Structure formats: C-alpha cells, structure tokens
Coordinates of C-alpha atoms and ligand atoms in Angstrom, one line a residue:
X1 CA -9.8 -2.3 -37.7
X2 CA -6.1 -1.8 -36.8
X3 CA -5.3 -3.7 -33.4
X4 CA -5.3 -1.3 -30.4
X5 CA -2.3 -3.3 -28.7
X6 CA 0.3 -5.9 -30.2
X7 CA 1.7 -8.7 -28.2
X8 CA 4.8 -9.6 -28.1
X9 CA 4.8 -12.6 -30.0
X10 CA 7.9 -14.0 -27.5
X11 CA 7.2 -11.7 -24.3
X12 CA 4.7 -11.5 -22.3
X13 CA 3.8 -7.7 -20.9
X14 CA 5.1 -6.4 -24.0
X15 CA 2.9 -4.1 -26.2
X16 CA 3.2 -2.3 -29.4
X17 CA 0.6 0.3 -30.1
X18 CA -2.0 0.9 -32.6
X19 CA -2.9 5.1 -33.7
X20 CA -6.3 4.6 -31.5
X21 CA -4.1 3.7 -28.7
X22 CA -1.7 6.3 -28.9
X23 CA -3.9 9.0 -29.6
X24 CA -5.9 8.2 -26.4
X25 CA -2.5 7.9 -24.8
X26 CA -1.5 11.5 -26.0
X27 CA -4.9 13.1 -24.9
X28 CA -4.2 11.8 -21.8
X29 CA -1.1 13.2 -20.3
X30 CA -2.2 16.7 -21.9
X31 CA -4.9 16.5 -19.5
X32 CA -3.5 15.2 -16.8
X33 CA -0.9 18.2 -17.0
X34 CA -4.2 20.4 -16.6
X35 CA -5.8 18.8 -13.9
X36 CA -3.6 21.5 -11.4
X37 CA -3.8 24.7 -13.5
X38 CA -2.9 26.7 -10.5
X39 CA 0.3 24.7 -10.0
X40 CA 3.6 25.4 -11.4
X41 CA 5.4 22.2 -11.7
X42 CA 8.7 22.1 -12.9
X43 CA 8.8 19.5 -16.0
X44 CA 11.5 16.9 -16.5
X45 CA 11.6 13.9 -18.8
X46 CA 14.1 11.0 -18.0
X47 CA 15.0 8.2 -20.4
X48 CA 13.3 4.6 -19.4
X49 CA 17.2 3.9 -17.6
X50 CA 18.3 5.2 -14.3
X51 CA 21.1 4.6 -12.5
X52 CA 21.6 1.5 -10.6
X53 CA 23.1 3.4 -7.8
X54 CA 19.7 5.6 -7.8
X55 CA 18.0 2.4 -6.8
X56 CA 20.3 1.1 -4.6
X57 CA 19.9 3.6 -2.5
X58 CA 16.0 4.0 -2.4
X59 CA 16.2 0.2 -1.8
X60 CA 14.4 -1.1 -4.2
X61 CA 17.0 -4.0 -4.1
X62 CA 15.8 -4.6 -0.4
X63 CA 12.1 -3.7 -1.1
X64 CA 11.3 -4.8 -4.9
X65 CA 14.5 -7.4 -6.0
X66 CA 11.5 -9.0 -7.8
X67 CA 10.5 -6.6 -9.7
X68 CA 13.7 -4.8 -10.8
X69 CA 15.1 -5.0 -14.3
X70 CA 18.7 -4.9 -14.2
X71 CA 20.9 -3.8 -17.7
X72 CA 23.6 -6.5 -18.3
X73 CA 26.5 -6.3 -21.0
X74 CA 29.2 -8.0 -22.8
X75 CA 32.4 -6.8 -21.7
X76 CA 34.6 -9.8 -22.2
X77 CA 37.9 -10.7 -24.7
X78 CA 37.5 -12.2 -27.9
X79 CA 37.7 -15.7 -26.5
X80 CA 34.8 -14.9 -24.0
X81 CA 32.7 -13.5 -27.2
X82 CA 33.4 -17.1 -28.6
X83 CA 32.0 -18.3 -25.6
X84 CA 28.8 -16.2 -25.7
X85 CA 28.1 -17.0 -29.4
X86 CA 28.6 -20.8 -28.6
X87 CA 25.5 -20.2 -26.2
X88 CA 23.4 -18.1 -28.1
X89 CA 23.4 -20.4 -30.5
X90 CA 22.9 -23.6 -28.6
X91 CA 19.7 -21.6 -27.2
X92 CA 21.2 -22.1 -23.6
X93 CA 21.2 -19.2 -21.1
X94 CA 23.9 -16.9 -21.9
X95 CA 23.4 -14.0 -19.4
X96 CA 27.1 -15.7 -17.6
X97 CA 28.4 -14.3 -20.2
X98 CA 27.1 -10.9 -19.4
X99 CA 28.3 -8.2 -17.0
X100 CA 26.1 -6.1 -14.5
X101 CA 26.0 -2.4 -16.2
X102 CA 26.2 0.5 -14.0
X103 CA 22.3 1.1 -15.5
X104 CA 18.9 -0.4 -14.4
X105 CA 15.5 -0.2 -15.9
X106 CA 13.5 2.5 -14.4
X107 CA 11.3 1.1 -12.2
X108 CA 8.9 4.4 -11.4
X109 CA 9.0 7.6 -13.1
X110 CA 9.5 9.6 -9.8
X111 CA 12.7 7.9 -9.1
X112 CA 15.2 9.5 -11.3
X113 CA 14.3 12.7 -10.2
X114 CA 15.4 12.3 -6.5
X115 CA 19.3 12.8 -7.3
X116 CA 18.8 16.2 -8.7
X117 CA 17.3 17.4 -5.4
X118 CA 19.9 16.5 -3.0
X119 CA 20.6 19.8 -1.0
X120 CA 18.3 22.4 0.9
X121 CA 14.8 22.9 -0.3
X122 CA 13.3 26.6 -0.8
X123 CA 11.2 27.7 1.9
X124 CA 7.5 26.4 0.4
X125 CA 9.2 23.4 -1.1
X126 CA 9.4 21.7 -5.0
X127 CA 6.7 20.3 -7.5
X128 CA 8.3 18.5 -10.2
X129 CA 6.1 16.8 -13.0
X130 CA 7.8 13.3 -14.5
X131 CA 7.1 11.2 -16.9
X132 CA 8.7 8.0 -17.9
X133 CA 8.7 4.7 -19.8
X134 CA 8.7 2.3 -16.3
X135 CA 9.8 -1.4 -16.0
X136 CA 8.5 -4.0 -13.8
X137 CA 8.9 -7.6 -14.3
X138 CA 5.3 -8.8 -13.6
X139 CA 4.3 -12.0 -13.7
X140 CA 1.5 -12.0 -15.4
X141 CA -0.1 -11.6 -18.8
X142 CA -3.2 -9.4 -18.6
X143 CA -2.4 -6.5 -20.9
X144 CA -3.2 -4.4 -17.6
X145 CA -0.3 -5.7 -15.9
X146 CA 2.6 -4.8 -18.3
X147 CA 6.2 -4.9 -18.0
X148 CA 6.7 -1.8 -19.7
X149 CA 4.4 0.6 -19.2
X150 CA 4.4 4.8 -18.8
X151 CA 3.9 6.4 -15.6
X152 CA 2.9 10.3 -15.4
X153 CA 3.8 11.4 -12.3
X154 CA 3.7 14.5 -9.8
X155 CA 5.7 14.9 -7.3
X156 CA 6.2 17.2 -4.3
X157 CA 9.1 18.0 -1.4
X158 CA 8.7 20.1 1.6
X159 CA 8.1 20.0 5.0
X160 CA 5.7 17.3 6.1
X161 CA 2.1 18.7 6.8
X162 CA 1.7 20.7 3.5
X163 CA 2.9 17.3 1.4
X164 CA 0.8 15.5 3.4
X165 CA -2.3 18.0 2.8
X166 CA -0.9 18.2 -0.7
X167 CA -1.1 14.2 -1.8
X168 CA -4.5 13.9 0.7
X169 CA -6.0 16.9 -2.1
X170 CA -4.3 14.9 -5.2
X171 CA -7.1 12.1 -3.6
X172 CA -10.0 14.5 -4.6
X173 CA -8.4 15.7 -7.7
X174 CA -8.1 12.4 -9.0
X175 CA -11.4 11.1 -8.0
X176 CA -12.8 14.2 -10.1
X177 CA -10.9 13.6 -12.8
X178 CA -11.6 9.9 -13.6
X179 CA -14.9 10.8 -12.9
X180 CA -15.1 13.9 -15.6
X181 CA -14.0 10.7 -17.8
X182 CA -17.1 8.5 -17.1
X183 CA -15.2 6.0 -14.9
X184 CA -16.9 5.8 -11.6
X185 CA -13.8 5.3 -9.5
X186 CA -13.4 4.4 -6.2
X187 CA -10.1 4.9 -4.0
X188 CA -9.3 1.9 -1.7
X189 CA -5.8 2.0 1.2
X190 CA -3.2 0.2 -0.5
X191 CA 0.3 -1.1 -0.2
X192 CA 3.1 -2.0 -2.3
X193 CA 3.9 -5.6 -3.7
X194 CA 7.1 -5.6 -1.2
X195 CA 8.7 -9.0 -1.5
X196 CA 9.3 -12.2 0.9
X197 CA 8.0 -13.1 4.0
X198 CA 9.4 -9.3 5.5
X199 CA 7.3 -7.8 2.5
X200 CA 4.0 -8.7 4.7
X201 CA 4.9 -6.5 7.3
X202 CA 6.3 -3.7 5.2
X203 CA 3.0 -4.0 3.7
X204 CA 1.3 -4.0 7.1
X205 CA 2.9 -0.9 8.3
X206 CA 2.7 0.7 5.3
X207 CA -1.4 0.1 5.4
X208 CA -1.7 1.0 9.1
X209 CA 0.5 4.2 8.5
X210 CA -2.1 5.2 6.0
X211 CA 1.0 6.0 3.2
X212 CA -0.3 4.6 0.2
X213 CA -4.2 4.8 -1.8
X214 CA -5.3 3.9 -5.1
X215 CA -7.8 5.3 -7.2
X216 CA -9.8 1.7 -9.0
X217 CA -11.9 2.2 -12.3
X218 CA -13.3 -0.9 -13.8
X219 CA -11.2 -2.6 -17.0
X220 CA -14.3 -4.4 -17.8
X221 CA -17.5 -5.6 -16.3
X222 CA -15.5 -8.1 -14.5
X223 CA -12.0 -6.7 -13.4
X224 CA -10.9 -3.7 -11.4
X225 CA -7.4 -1.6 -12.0
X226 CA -5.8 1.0 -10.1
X227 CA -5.2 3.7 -12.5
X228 CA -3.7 5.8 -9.9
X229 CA -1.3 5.6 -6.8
X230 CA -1.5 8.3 -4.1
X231 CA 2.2 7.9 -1.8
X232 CA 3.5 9.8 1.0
X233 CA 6.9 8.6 1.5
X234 CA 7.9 10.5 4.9
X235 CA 11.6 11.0 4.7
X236 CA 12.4 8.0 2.8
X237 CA 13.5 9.6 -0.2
X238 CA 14.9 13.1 1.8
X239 CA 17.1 10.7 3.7
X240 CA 18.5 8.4 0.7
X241 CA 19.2 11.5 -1.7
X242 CA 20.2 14.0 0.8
X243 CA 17.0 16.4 1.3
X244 CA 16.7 18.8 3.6
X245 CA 14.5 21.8 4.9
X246 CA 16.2 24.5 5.9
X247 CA 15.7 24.3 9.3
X248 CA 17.8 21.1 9.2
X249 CA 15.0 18.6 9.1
X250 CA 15.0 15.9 6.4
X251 CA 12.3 16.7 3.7
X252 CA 9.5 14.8 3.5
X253 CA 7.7 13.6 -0.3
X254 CA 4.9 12.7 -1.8
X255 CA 3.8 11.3 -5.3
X256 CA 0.7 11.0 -7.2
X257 CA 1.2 8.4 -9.9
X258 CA -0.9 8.0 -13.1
X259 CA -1.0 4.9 -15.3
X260 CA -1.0 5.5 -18.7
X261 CA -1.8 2.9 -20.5
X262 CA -4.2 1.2 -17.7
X263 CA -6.2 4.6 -17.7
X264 CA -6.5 4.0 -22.1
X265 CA -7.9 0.5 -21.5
X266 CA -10.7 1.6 -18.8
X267 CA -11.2 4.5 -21.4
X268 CA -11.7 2.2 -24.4
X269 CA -13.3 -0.1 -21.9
X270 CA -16.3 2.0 -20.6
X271 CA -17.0 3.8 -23.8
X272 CA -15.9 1.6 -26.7
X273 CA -12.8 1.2 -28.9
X274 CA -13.9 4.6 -31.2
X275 CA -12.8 7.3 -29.6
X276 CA -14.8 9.8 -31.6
X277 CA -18.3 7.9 -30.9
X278 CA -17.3 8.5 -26.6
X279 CA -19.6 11.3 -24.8
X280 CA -19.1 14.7 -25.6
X281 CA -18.1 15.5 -21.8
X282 CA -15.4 12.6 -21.9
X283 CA -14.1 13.7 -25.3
X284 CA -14.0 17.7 -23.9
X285 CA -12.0 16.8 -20.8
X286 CA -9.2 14.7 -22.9
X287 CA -9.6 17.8 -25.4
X288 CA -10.8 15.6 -28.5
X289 CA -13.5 18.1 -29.0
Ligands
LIG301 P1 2.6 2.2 -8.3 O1 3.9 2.9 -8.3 O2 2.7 0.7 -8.2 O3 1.6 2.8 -7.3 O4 2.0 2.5 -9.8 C1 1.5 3.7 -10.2 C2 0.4 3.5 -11.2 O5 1.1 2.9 -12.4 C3 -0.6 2.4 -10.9 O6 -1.7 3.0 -10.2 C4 -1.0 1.8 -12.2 O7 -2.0 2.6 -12.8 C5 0.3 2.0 -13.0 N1 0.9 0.6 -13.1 C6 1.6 0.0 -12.1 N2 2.1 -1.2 -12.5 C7 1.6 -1.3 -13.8 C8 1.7 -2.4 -14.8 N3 2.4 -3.5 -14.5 N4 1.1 -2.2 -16.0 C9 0.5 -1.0 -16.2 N5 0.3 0.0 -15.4 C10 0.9 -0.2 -14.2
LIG302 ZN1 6.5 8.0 -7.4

C-alpha cells in the first residue's frame, strides 16, 4: 500500500502526502466549511508567507521568537556570491551570507487576515473563514507535531460579548463534530507555548483568563492531540491592526482553529488506514458516502 505520509528524508516535521492522506484531507475542510450552515463567512485564502511586519506587530517576535520561521535572501555583489558558494560547498552555515526578507512564514492561518480589517467594523461585526499552509519550528518529530502543517480557521470581530458567546458555541460545535466522526473528544483549558521564563506567566494569565481551550481526540491508544484550538483574543488583534467598533471601542476577536492534518491521523487512527472500510456515519459526515 502507498505510504500515507513521507518523511523528509533530511527534515524532521516535513511530510509529503500519499492519495489516502489527501483525500481524507480534502473531505475534511468541505466539512468543516459545513459545520455552521447558517453562517455566512467571508472566504479568503492566503499564501503560506505573510508579512514580517504583520507579525511584528501581533508580537509574535515577543510572544513566539521560537517558533517563527523567518524568509532570508541573497542580496549581495558578485564577490559576496563567491563567498556564499565557498560555504555551501564546504557544508558550513551559510545563512551570513543571507539577508532578512521583508517575508516570514506564516505562523497561523488567522494572521494574515488582520491587515485587511484595519478600520470600523459593521454594526454585527465580521466572520472570515481562512485557510492556510502554517509554519512552526517544533522541536520534535512525531508526525503530529509538524513544522508545516494546514490550519482551517474561523474567525470573528465584533464587540466583545457576542465573540465571546460566539467562540464559547464554536466549543459545542466542535465537540459535536469530532464526535459525528467517532473520536470521543474531550476539551481541556489551554495556553500557548509562549517562550522564556515571561512565557510562564503569559501562560498563567492566559489559563486564569479563561482565553484559550482545546478540543483532544486520541492519535492512538497511547497519545492525545488537540485537533482544535478555541481563542478569544480580547483586543489584541483590534489594537495591533487598527479595529474598531463604531462606537470608538477597539474590537474584540475570536478564532476557532482546526488542524488538518492532526484531525487525518486521529481519523486513520480510530478507524483504520482504508477510508472506505470506516463507519457509514463517519464516512456520511466527511461526505464519502
Ligand atoms: P494553535 O494555534 O496552536 O491553537 O493551533 C491550532 C490547531 O492547529 C491545533 O489545535 C492543532 O490541531 C493544529 N496544530 C498546531 N500545531 C501543530 C503542529 N505542529 N502540527 C500539526 N498540527 C498542529
Ligand atoms: Zn487564529
């Protein structure tokens, strides 16, 4: 049988993808773009590069430097080409040689949205729907932790108590969802990997402030995987970008993030690596019936 994933033979987090793979992939975000029927989100696809500026300001330099994959390139003279060359091929480190690009690796799919928004909200707000190829340089090299992975995301802008009430409903969506796909989740309080000894207390507040949940499946009889983040981001983004209600106030946001290719594994986990031999009800809600 063809693989489901492929290594990288020289990376580690980095996956090609068999058909099986792919196809569960596809199924996937068509049904995640269902899950809200009565919602009209308004679609937009970035490439897997954002600005740097874009995550400058969120801070994700402050918050994330860890994490962050940064787009580097040669813009020297011929004599500094030399130079380069003379280090690629003496296998020494060559990124001196480089120049920091005005482009980072997208980090989270909702992020490249935030710059279009800048300005006054309509009255009930915006729901956006993003997807995007993301980037995070994990150290690790379970195939559930990639570097490069895709993240479906909704998210929405307003004023605070119906985003609030709207990511708190995204927790009971989701939890029906996974379920309607056989994978018993469970949704645990959660916080983000913030870096350094400051991270902790990000972390804490974050926690305490009730901001962040994750919906857990299992990956196999022995590991569980968030397969879905739940944020409310108060006026973090609103102030970076520029948001505002029109009564003056900054807006507040919220996402709900899917992972793709974490949500294919616990698939293929829980009911086997054919996808036409999984239960009828699992195979209806992904639309492979
Ligand atoms: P986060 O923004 O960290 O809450 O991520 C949103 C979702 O993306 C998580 O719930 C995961 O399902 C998925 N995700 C995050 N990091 C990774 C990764 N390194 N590999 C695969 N999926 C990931
Ligand atoms: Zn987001």
């Amino acid at each position: 049988m063809e693989p489901l994933l492929l290594p990288d033979r020289h990376a580690s987090g980095i996956y090609g993808r068999g058909a099986v793979f792919e196809h569960v992939l596809d199924c996937l975000t068509i049904a995640i773009g269902g899950i809200d029927p009565s919602a009209a989100a308004e679609v937009v696809r970035f490439p897997p590069l954002v600005s740097r500026m874009t995550v400058e300001r969120c801070g994700y330099l402050h918050y994330f430097p860890h994490l962050l994959g940064t787009v580097h390139s040669f813009t020297g003279t011929d004599r500094e080409h030399a130079r380069l060359v003379e280090a690629v091929d003496a296998n020494q480190d060559w990124g001196a040689h480089q120049t920091l690009s005005d482009l980072v690796l997208t980090p989270a799919a909702c992020y490249a949205a935030y710059p279009h928004l800048s300005g006054t909200l309509p009255a009930d707000g915006r729901l956006l729907d993003v997807e995007s190829w993301c980037f995070r340089q994990e150290a690790t090299r379970a195939p559930s932790r990639m570097r490069s992975f895709r993240m479906r995301e909704f998210v929405r802008l307003g004023q605070p108590e119906p985003v609030q009430a709207w990511r708190d409903t995204w927790m009971q969506r989701g939890l029906a969802f996974l379920t309607s796909l056989g994978l018993a989740p469970s949704i645990e309080p959660a916080s983000d990997p913030f870096f350094g000894v400051g991270g902790r207390l990000l972390a804490v507040s974050q926690s305490e402030q009730a901001l962040k949940f994750e919906l857990i499946v299992d990956l196999d009889a022995s590991t569980r995987v968030a397969v879905m983040s739940c944020n409310y981001h108060l006026e973090h983004f609103g102030e970076a970008f520029g948001i505002g209600l029109a009564d003056g106030r900054l807006a507040h946001t919220a996402c709900v993030g899917f992972g793709l290719e974490r949500l294919a594994l616990a698939l293929l986990g829980a009911h086997g690596a054919l996808p036409r031999q999984w239960p009828a009800g699992v195979r209806a809600v992904l639309g492979m019936a």
